[in-house]
């Protein structure tokens, strides 16, 4: 990858600026700093390798050079979109899922923000809020995708099984073509983020919906039927005929192991 090729391949998209880093700590850190310094909507930071790629609560995300996609995009949400800020992470997952469908794959979304192929994790999404004093003035959406086989970390560092796009597709994948496709879907679906259709499209791809699941929260586990999601993307779990609404926060979803 090099910046000129990337710019040429993404030239048809309404992206205000592209920064390419062969190596960085985390594209989310870079984009957060850039957003705090006033960068406009649509800036994208792309890296070939991350030394400190992050998931939620500082858990690590592994990005190996030459085999993965790791990038972060800056959004400047409107006041109406700020009311639905929790939908930015589903936006990332939906854009990746649709891009994988374009390749002929059948992805599922693991609530709220991972993308699975054959029920193994192929992509993680990390949405972070940019604050200006006590006001929200941006969202950084970071996306990591395992493209080729070398991108999949050793199973001993994983909390959930992982795979990559090429293993599932059985043929090589052009990383920049996939990047272009994900960004295109991100930009398109963002226009619909407040619509019912957005929730419906996200919801119809959710893994484990209607199944019995365990939700791991910092204050303990809760097991029930994954009944639905609400208009903010929160998970609706039914436990002994009582409904519990669970916000994404620091929550992990697992199918029930019996
Ligand atoms: P989980 O993936 O355990 O359901 P999560 O979606 O909340 O949880 P985070 O807690 O944000 O994920 O952290 C990222 C997790 O992704 C790490 O704990 C690690 O298990 C896993 N991981 C790290 N790098 C990769 C990768 N390249 N491919 C797949 N999984 C990875
Ligand atoms: C998850 O697994 O739940 C989230 C992982 C998010 C990884 C991406 S890679 C690009 C961006 N930079 C980071 O440090 N994290 C995100």
XYZ file of N, CA and C in Angstrom, residues 29-246:
654
model
N -6.527 6.478 17.672
C -5.830 7.544 18.417
C -5.489 8.687 17.463
N -4.977 8.341 16.278
C -4.587 9.380 15.312
C -5.806 10.206 14.892
N -6.898 9.513 14.571
C -8.101 10.224 14.106
C -8.717 11.044 15.245
N -8.668 10.520 16.485
C -9.201 11.284 17.638
C -8.409 12.579 17.800
N -7.088 12.479 17.691
C -6.241 13.674 17.856
C -6.533 14.674 16.735
N -6.687 14.142 15.537
C -6.964 14.994 14.383
C -8.339 15.663 14.531
N -9.313 14.884 15.003
C -10.664 15.432 15.198
C -10.648 16.507 16.274
N -9.896 16.255 17.352
C -9.826 17.255 18.429
C -9.144 18.540 17.947
N -8.268 18.388 16.944
C -7.591 19.569 16.392
C -8.449 20.249 15.316
N -9.688 19.755 15.100
C -10.620 20.454 14.209
C -10.760 19.861 12.815
N -10.256 18.656 12.579
C -10.370 18.049 11.245
C -11.838 17.939 10.825
N -12.119 18.104 9.530
C -13.510 18.050 9.090
C -14.046 16.619 8.979
N -15.349 16.533 8.813
C -16.021 15.262 8.502
C -15.362 14.607 7.292
N -15.239 13.304 7.334
C -14.800 12.583 6.141
C -13.305 12.343 6.043
N -12.554 12.725 7.084
C -11.122 12.413 7.081
C -10.963 10.925 7.395
N -10.052 10.266 6.666
C -9.814 8.834 6.912
C -8.331 8.602 7.193
N -8.050 7.849 8.256
C -6.676 7.460 8.584
C -6.563 5.948 8.362
N -5.591 5.559 7.562
C -5.424 4.137 7.218
C -4.016 3.708 7.634
N -3.898 2.516 8.219
C -2.550 2.023 8.560
C -2.377 0.600 8.050
N -1.131 0.260 7.723
C -0.842 -1.116 7.313
C -0.569 -1.979 8.550
N -0.034 -1.328 9.585
C 0.270 -2.068 10.821
C -0.050 -1.179 12.020
N -0.671 -1.782 13.037
C -0.908 -1.043 14.271
C -0.111 -1.705 15.393
N 0.571 -0.862 16.171
C 1.359 -1.399 17.281
C 0.513 -1.521 18.538
N -0.551 -0.712 18.594
C -1.427 -0.733 19.782
C -2.876 -0.600 19.357
N -3.293 -1.445 18.408
C -4.690 -1.434 17.967
C -5.570 -1.764 19.170
N -6.701 -1.074 19.268
C -7.543 -1.217 20.460
C -8.945 -1.688 20.128
N -9.494 -2.473 21.015
C -10.923 -2.751 21.007
C -11.523 -1.931 22.126
N -12.644 -2.391 22.685
C -13.250 -1.614 23.759
C -12.481 -1.806 25.058
N -12.551 -0.796 25.929
C -11.865 -0.811 27.227
C -10.397 -1.202 27.103
N -9.786 -0.749 26.024
C -8.354 -0.968 25.868
C -7.951 -2.392 25.511
N -8.915 -3.291 25.274
C -8.517 -4.635 24.844
C -7.845 -4.541 23.481
N -6.916 -5.450 23.224
C -6.085 -5.257 22.028
C -6.759 -5.779 20.749
N -6.431 -5.086 19.654
C -6.838 -5.546 18.328
C -5.560 -5.704 17.505
N -5.324 -6.902 16.976
C -4.086 -7.204 16.257
C -4.227 -6.841 14.779
N -3.300 -6.017 14.264
C -3.281 -5.680 12.830
C -1.910 -6.006 12.265
N -1.851 -7.034 11.464
C -0.572 -7.459 10.869
C -0.386 -6.779 9.516
N 0.850 -6.360 9.189
C 1.062 -5.668 7.912
C 0.810 -6.572 6.704
N 0.297 -5.976 5.648
C 0.137 -6.705 4.382
C -1.083 -7.597 4.290
N -1.775 -7.807 5.417
C -2.863 -8.797 5.388
C -4.189 -8.274 5.927
N -4.147 -7.112 6.583
C -5.360 -6.635 7.267
C -5.788 -5.291 6.705
N -6.960 -4.856 7.093
C -7.354 -3.462 6.875
C -7.573 -2.856 8.252
N -6.999 -1.677 8.478
C -7.224 -0.949 9.735
C -7.369 0.516 9.365
N -8.530 1.074 9.660
C -8.738 2.479 9.312
C -9.782 3.110 10.237
N -9.744 4.436 10.291
C -10.677 5.186 11.133
C -11.168 6.385 10.357
N -12.457 6.676 10.501
C -13.053 7.798 9.785
C -13.672 8.773 10.784
N -13.516 10.059 10.493
C -14.085 11.094 11.366
C -15.471 11.505 10.858
N -16.444 11.512 11.782
C -17.788 12.005 11.460
C -18.081 13.199 12.354
N -18.803 14.159 11.801
C -19.286 15.298 12.588
C -20.803 15.201 12.603
N -21.370 14.475 13.568
C -22.813 14.227 13.555
C -23.633 15.503 13.771
N -24.817 15.528 13.170
C -25.761 16.630 13.391
C -26.386 16.446 14.778
N -27.127 17.470 15.241
C -27.768 17.361 16.562
C -28.734 16.174 16.598
N -29.437 15.950 15.479
C -30.392 14.826 15.425
C -29.626 13.493 15.498
N -28.489 13.437 14.812
C -27.711 12.190 14.843
C -27.110 11.946 16.224
N -26.812 13.036 16.947
C -26.239 12.873 18.294
C -27.233 12.152 19.207
N -28.539 12.350 18.932
C -29.557 11.629 19.720
C -29.464 10.119 19.504
N -28.853 9.727 18.388
C -28.741 8.291 18.081
C -27.255 7.912 17.930
N -26.436 8.488 18.782
C -24.989 8.292 18.652
C -24.584 6.816 18.750
N -25.354 6.047 19.527
C -25.020 4.629 19.708
C -25.188 3.832 18.415
N -25.735 4.461 17.362
C -25.903 3.729 16.096
C -24.682 3.832 15.188
N -23.676 4.616 15.585
C -22.492 4.706 14.721
C -21.704 3.397 14.683
N -21.664 2.717 15.810
C -20.958 1.440 15.815
C -21.706 0.400 14.936
N -23.036 0.269 15.064
C -23.778 -0.564 14.096
C -23.584 -0.111 12.647
N -23.426 1.197 12.420
C -23.183 1.680 11.047
C -21.914 1.034 10.469
N -20.865 0.995 11.271
C -19.618 0.379 10.808
C -19.817 -1.096 10.488
N -20.510 -1.803 11.392
C -20.722 -3.242 11.183
C -21.584 -3.493 9.946
N -22.613 -2.658 9.751
C -23.497 -2.844 8.592
C -22.725 -2.600 7.288
N -21.908 -1.549 7.258
C -21.151 -1.242 6.034
C -20.208 -2.397 5.675
N -19.553 -2.961 6.683
C -18.639 -4.083 6.413
C -19.443 -5.306 5.954
N -20.560 -5.570 6.625
C -21.365 -6.741 6.260
C -21.838 -6.634 4.811
N -22.310 -5.457 4.404
C -22.819 -5.300 3.033
C -21.663 -5.437 2.029
N -20.496 -4.898 2.379
C -19.331 -5.029 1.474
C -18.946 -6.501 1.321
N -19.049 -7.276 2.390
C -18.716 -8.709 2.300
C -19.780 -9.455 1.489
N -21.030 -9.020 1.616
C -22.100 -9.626 0.795
C -21.826 -9.371 -0.688
N -21.320 -8.176 -1.014
C -20.996 -7.859 -2.419
C -19.956 -8.838 -2.975
N -19.147 -9.418 -2.068
C -18.141 -10.402 -2.512
C -18.742 -11.803 -2.618
N -20.002 -11.929 -2.212
C -20.665 -13.240 -2.290
C -20.687 -13.982 -0.968
N -20.276 -13.318 0.112
C -20.239 -13.979 1.418
C -21.544 -13.750 2.186
N -21.731 -14.481 3.276
C -22.945 -14.336 4.095
C -22.562 -13.974 5.528
N -22.192 -12.714 5.740
C -21.766 -12.305 7.088
C -22.936 -12.179 8.048
N -22.621 -12.227 9.328
C -23.594 -11.894 10.370
C -22.946 -10.843 11.255
N -23.780 -10.090 11.957
C -23.262 -9.068 12.869
C -23.444 -9.579 14.290
N -22.351 -9.622 15.035
C -22.474 -9.995 16.452
C -22.724 -8.710 17.224
N -23.929 -8.623 17.795
C -24.318 -7.401 18.494
C -23.235 -6.954 19.443
N -22.866 -5.694 19.462
C -23.402 -4.649 18.595
C -22.504 -4.339 17.406
N -21.244 -4.807 17.451
C -20.257 -4.188 16.565
C -19.240 -5.112 15.904
N -19.404 -6.406 15.990
C -18.443 -7.289 15.310
C -19.100 -7.893 14.078
N -18.277 -8.236 13.100
C -18.818 -8.939 11.936
C -18.233 -10.353 11.927
N -19.116 -11.312 11.703
C -18.718 -12.723 11.724
C -18.876 -13.344 10.344
N -17.991 -14.295 10.048
C -18.185 -15.184 8.894
C -18.077 -16.590 9.462
N -18.995 -17.463 9.130
C -19.063 -18.809 9.718
C -18.999 -18.735 11.239
N -19.645 -17.718 11.795
C -19.706 -17.496 13.251
C -18.329 -17.277 13.870
N -17.375 -16.828 13.054
C -16.056 -16.448 13.576
C -15.820 -14.973 13.262
N -15.076 -14.325 14.133
C -14.934 -12.861 14.011
C -13.961 -12.506 12.886
N -14.435 -11.678 11.964
C -13.604 -11.259 10.831
C -13.335 -9.755 10.915
N -14.122 -9.058 11.724
C -14.017 -7.594 11.791
C -14.489 -7.088 13.150
N -13.795 -6.073 13.646
C -14.225 -5.384 14.872
C -14.376 -3.900 14.584
N -15.355 -3.295 15.227
C -15.629 -1.862 15.021
C -15.549 -1.159 16.373
N -14.863 -0.042 16.402
C -14.733 0.739 17.635
C -15.138 2.181 17.359
N -16.285 2.599 17.941
C -16.754 3.989 17.773
C -16.402 4.760 19.037
N -15.747 5.890 18.872
C -15.379 6.708 20.029
C -15.894 8.130 19.838
N -16.356 8.713 20.950
C -16.949 10.051 20.904
C -15.871 11.114 21.077
N -15.960 12.165 20.262
C -15.036 13.300 20.388
C -15.773 14.388 21.167
N -15.209 14.806 22.289
C -15.831 15.822 23.142
C -15.127 17.158 22.973
N -15.932 18.212 23.006
C -15.373 19.564 23.059
C -15.970 20.147 24.333
N -15.207 20.172 25.420
C -15.771 20.541 26.714
C -16.854 19.532 27.061
N -18.076 20.018 27.290
C -19.146 19.078 27.633
C -20.039 18.773 26.428
N -19.601 19.189 25.228
C -20.397 18.935 24.024
C -19.761 17.851 23.163
N -20.648 17.066 22.547
C -20.161 16.058 21.600
C -19.985 16.758 20.263
N -18.797 16.660 19.688
C -18.675 17.274 18.367
C -18.049 16.348 17.317
N -18.014 15.080 17.615
C -17.534 14.157 16.590
C -17.599 12.707 17.032
N -17.476 11.846 16.033
C -17.355 10.411 16.288
C -16.212 9.907 15.417
N -15.349 9.098 16.021
C -14.322 8.406 15.232
C -14.747 6.951 15.147
N -14.867 6.481 13.917
C -15.293 5.100 13.708
C -14.097 4.312 13.177
N -13.609 3.387 14.003
C -12.442 2.585 13.626
C -12.874 1.188 13.226
N -12.304 0.697 12.137
C -12.697 -0.621 11.617
C -11.446 -1.447 11.345
N -11.440 -2.658 11.855
C -10.344 -3.591 11.580
C -10.911 -4.824 10.905
N -10.331 -5.213 9.774
C -10.834 -6.394 9.050
C -9.663 -7.340 8.784
N -9.868 -8.618 9.077
C -8.872 -9.628 8.719
C -9.121 -10.015 7.268
N -8.156 -9.711 6.400
C -8.366 -9.982 4.976
C -7.676 -11.296 4.573
N -6.354 -11.379 4.722
C -5.627 -12.595 4.313
C -5.250 -13.424 5.550
N -4.807 -14.654 5.305
C -4.621 -15.595 6.432
C -3.677 -15.090 7.531
N -2.613 -14.394 7.162
C -1.666 -13.919 8.180
C -2.268 -12.933 9.163
N -3.473 -12.465 8.906
C -4.082 -11.450 9.785
C -4.732 -12.061 11.019
N -4.980 -13.348 10.997
C -5.741 -13.956 12.105
C -4.790 -14.269 13.267
N -5.025 -13.660 14.418
C -4.124 -13.881 15.553
C -4.204 -15.322 16.063
N -3.177 -15.728 16.827
C -3.188 -17.052 17.467
C -4.417 -17.185 18.350
N -4.989 -18.378 18.359
C -6.234 -18.546 19.128
C -6.029 -18.282 20.624
N -4.780 -18.436 21.118
C -4.587 -18.225 22.569
C -4.692 -16.755 22.996
N -4.684 -15.816 22.033
C -4.875 -14.412 22.425
C -6.318 -13.951 22.169
N -7.159 -14.871 21.714
C -8.514 -14.480 21.331
C -9.555 -14.893 22.370
N -10.563 -14.057 22.537
C -11.663 -14.385 23.447
C -12.857 -14.925 22.669
N -12.728 -14.928 21.333
C -13.804 -15.404 20.466
C -13.114 -15.913 19.197
N -13.552 -17.018 18.586
C -12.861 -17.542 17.404
C -12.795 -16.518 16.268
N -11.714 -16.547 15.485
C -11.533 -15.554 14.418
C -11.259 -16.223 13.080
N -11.525 -15.487 12.010
C -11.232 -15.954 10.663
C -10.851 -14.747 9.806
N -10.609 -15.000 8.494
C -10.315 -13.880 7.595
C -11.140 -14.041 6.318
N -11.243 -12.957 5.565
C -12.115 -12.945 4.386
C -11.643 -13.982 3.362
N -10.341 -14.026 3.113
C -9.852 -14.932 2.055
C -10.111 -16.400 2.386
N -9.950 -16.794 3.651
C -10.212 -18.199 4.007
C -11.665 -18.557 3.755
N -12.562 -17.614 4.034
C -13.993 -17.901 3.879
C -14.406 -17.874 2.411
N -13.720 -17.036 1.628
C -14.094 -16.888 0.215
C -13.377 -17.919 -0.663
N -12.220 -18.361 -0.173
C -11.444 -19.349 -0.931
C -10.705 -18.774 -2.111
N -10.518 -17.469 -2.131
C -9.699 -16.853 -3.182
C -9.152 -15.507 -2.691
N -8.106 -14.993 -3.370
C -7.507 -13.739 -2.904
C -8.467 -12.558 -3.005
N -8.273 -11.612 -2.118
C -9.128 -10.422 -2.078
C -8.233 -9.187 -2.181
N -8.640 -8.248 -3.031
C -7.914 -6.991 -3.196
C -8.271 -6.079 -2.008
N -7.275 -5.834 -1.143
C -7.552 -5.063 0.080
C -8.130 -3.676 -0.221
N -7.589 -3.026 -1.248
C -8.045 -1.658 -1.530
C -9.448 -1.642 -2.121
N -9.784 -2.692 -2.857
C -11.146 -2.797 -3.389
C -12.139 -2.957 -2.229
N -11.757 -3.771 -1.251
C -12.617 -3.969 -0.085
C -12.713 -2.674 0.727
N -11.595 -1.989 0.880
C -11.601 -0.705 1.610
C -12.537 0.286 0.926
N -12.428 0.372 -0.395
C -13.276 1.310 -1.153
C -14.749 0.969 -0.955
N -15.039 -0.317 -0.995
C -16.419 -0.760 -0.869
C -16.969 -0.457 0.530
N -16.187 -0.730 1.572
C -16.660 -0.462 2.944
C -16.897 1.037 3.125
N -15.959 1.865 2.665
C -16.112 3.319 2.825
C -17.341 3.813 2.065
N -17.552 3.271 0.866
C -18.719 3.667 0.061
C -20.019 3.332 0.811
N -20.081 2.123 1.360
C -21.288 1.740 2.109
C -21.431 2.557 3.400
N -20.310 2.880 4.032
C -20.364 3.719 5.246
C -20.993 5.068 4.927
N -20.514 5.671 3.848
C -20.993 7.007 3.468
C -22.483 6.944 3.092
N -22.878 5.906 2.362
C -24.275 5.772 1.945
C -25.204 5.492 3.128
N -24.834 4.516 3.974
C -25.717 4.137 5.083
C -25.770 5.207 6.156
N -24.702 6.003 6.272
C -24.720 7.099 7.263
C -25.882 8.057 6.973
N -26.192 8.241 5.676
C -27.298 9.145 5.325
C -28.623 8.631 5.877
N -28.678 7.322 6.158
C -29.942 6.722 6.602
C -29.927 6.327 8.066
N -28.912 6.788 8.791
C -28.708 6.266 10.155
C -29.918 6.478 11.065
N -30.731 7.495 10.820
C -31.871 7.756 11.701
C -33.157 7.088 11.204
N -33.064 6.314 10.144
C -34.283 5.734 9.584
C -34.570 4.335 10.165
N -35.838 3.941 10.053
C -36.206 2.588 10.482
C -35.511 1.549 9.620
N -35.327 1.893 8.347
C -34.699 0.948 7.422
C -33.282 0.582 7.888
N -32.572 1.585 8.428
C -31.217 1.329 8.911
C -31.242 0.246 9.995
N -32.132 0.431 10.987
C -32.228 -0.551 12.082
C -32.638 -1.917 11.521
N -33.595 -1.894 10.591
C -34.064 -3.164 10.012
C -32.935 -3.905 9.302
N -32.139 -3.180 8.507
C -31.055 -3.823 7.752
C -29.975 -4.356 8.686
N -29.711 -3.605 9.751
C -28.726 -4.050 10.751
C -29.267 -5.295 11.467
N -30.554 -5.170 11.869
C -31.184 -6.230 12.658
C -31.270 -7.549 11.892
N -31.554 -7.456 10.590
C -31.762 -8.717 9.863
C -30.452 -9.492 9.679
N -29.338 -8.850 9.977
C -28.043 -9.539 9.876
C -27.501 -9.974 11.236
N -28.259 -9.720 12.314
C -27.731 -10.017 13.659
C -27.652 -11.521 13.923
N -26.481 -11.950 14.383
C -26.316 -13.343 14.785
C -27.010 -13.550 16.130
N -27.479 -14.734 16.367
C -28.040 -15.174 17.650
C -29.401 -14.547 18.005
N -29.960 -13.707 17.101
C -31.275 -13.108 17.380
C -32.302 -14.239 17.460
N -33.107 -14.240 18.517
C -34.079 -15.327 18.720
C -33.472 -16.526 19.432
N -32.162 -16.456 19.690
C -31.501 -17.590 20.362
C -31.242 -17.245 21.827
N -30.878 -18.291 22.591
C -30.546 -18.063 23.995
C -29.083 -17.622 24.078
N -28.843 -16.527 24.761
C -27.478 -15.979 24.824
C -27.121 -15.612 26.264
N -25.816 -15.472 26.462
C -25.322 -14.958 27.736
C -24.713 -13.597 27.477
N -25.065 -12.637 28.296
C -24.498 -11.300 28.165
C -23.589 -11.079 29.369
N -22.318 -10.824 29.080
C -21.342 -10.620 30.158
C -21.186 -9.127 30.391
N -21.540 -8.688 31.609
C -21.432 -7.271 31.953
C -20.399 -7.144 33.071
N -19.880 -5.925 33.299
C -18.882 -5.781 34.366
C -19.412 -6.260 35.721
N -20.755 -6.138 35.930
C -21.292 -6.548 37.235
C -21.886 -7.954 37.216
N -21.553 -8.739 36.207
C -22.003 -10.139 36.206
C -22.657 -10.545 34.897
N -23.054 -11.820 34.847
C -23.629 -12.384 33.616
C -25.136 -12.441 33.697
N -25.763 -12.358 32.539
C -27.216 -12.527 32.504
C -27.539 -13.383 31.271
N -28.389 -14.370 31.461
C -28.723 -15.295 30.379
C -30.212 -15.173 30.048
N -30.511 -15.155 28.763
C -31.915 -15.056 28.363
C -32.044 -15.186 26.855
N -33.254 -14.907 26.357
C -33.501 -14.973 24.919
C -33.220 -13.611 24.302
N -32.430 -13.620 23.238
C -32.125 -12.387 22.498
C -33.374 -12.083 21.672
N -34.205 -11.168 22.221
C -35.533 -10.963 21.684
C -35.572 -9.954 20.538
N -34.826 -8.851 20.739
C -34.982 -7.736 19.791
C -33.871 -6.713 20.042
N -33.880 -5.656 19.206
C -33.054 -4.478 19.484
C -33.992 -3.264 19.418
N -33.672 -2.199 20.185
C -34.546 -1.020 20.143
C -34.004 0.026 19.173
N -34.635 1.209 19.154
C -34.268 2.211 18.135
C -32.889 2.825 18.385
N -32.314 2.565 19.574
C -30.941 3.027 19.838
C -29.927 1.903 19.654
N -30.401 0.757 19.219
C -29.509 -0.378 19.010
C -29.275 -1.183 20.281
N -29.985 -0.836 21.364
C -29.815 -1.601 22.609
C -30.424 -2.995 22.447
N -29.848 -3.953 23.174
C -30.298 -5.346 23.076
C -31.466 -5.574 24.038
N -32.507 -6.214 23.552
C -33.647 -6.536 24.410
C -33.593 -8.037 24.696
N -33.411 -8.333 25.983
C -33.238 -9.722 26.422
C -34.451 -10.099 27.261
N -35.028 -11.276 27.006
C -36.122 -11.677 27.893
C -35.627 -12.760 28.837
N -35.824 -12.491 30.110
C -35.393 -13.414 31.157
C -36.605 -13.698 32.026
N -37.033 -14.933 32.029
C -38.216 -15.347 32.798
C -39.375 -14.357 32.646
N -39.709 -14.101 31.385
C -40.847 -13.247 31.023
C -40.694 -11.778 31.402
N -39.482 -11.392 31.759
C -39.210 -9.966 32.004
C -38.248 -9.486 30.930
N -38.488 -8.269 30.439
C -37.600 -7.731 29.418
C -36.511 -6.869 30.034
N -35.278 -7.087 29.596
C -34.153 -6.260 30.032
C -33.580 -5.571 28.806
N -33.369 -4.259 28.901
C -32.753 -3.533 27.788
C -31.300 -3.279 28.146
N -30.410 -3.736 27.279
C -28.982 -3.662 27.607
C -28.265 -2.796 26.584
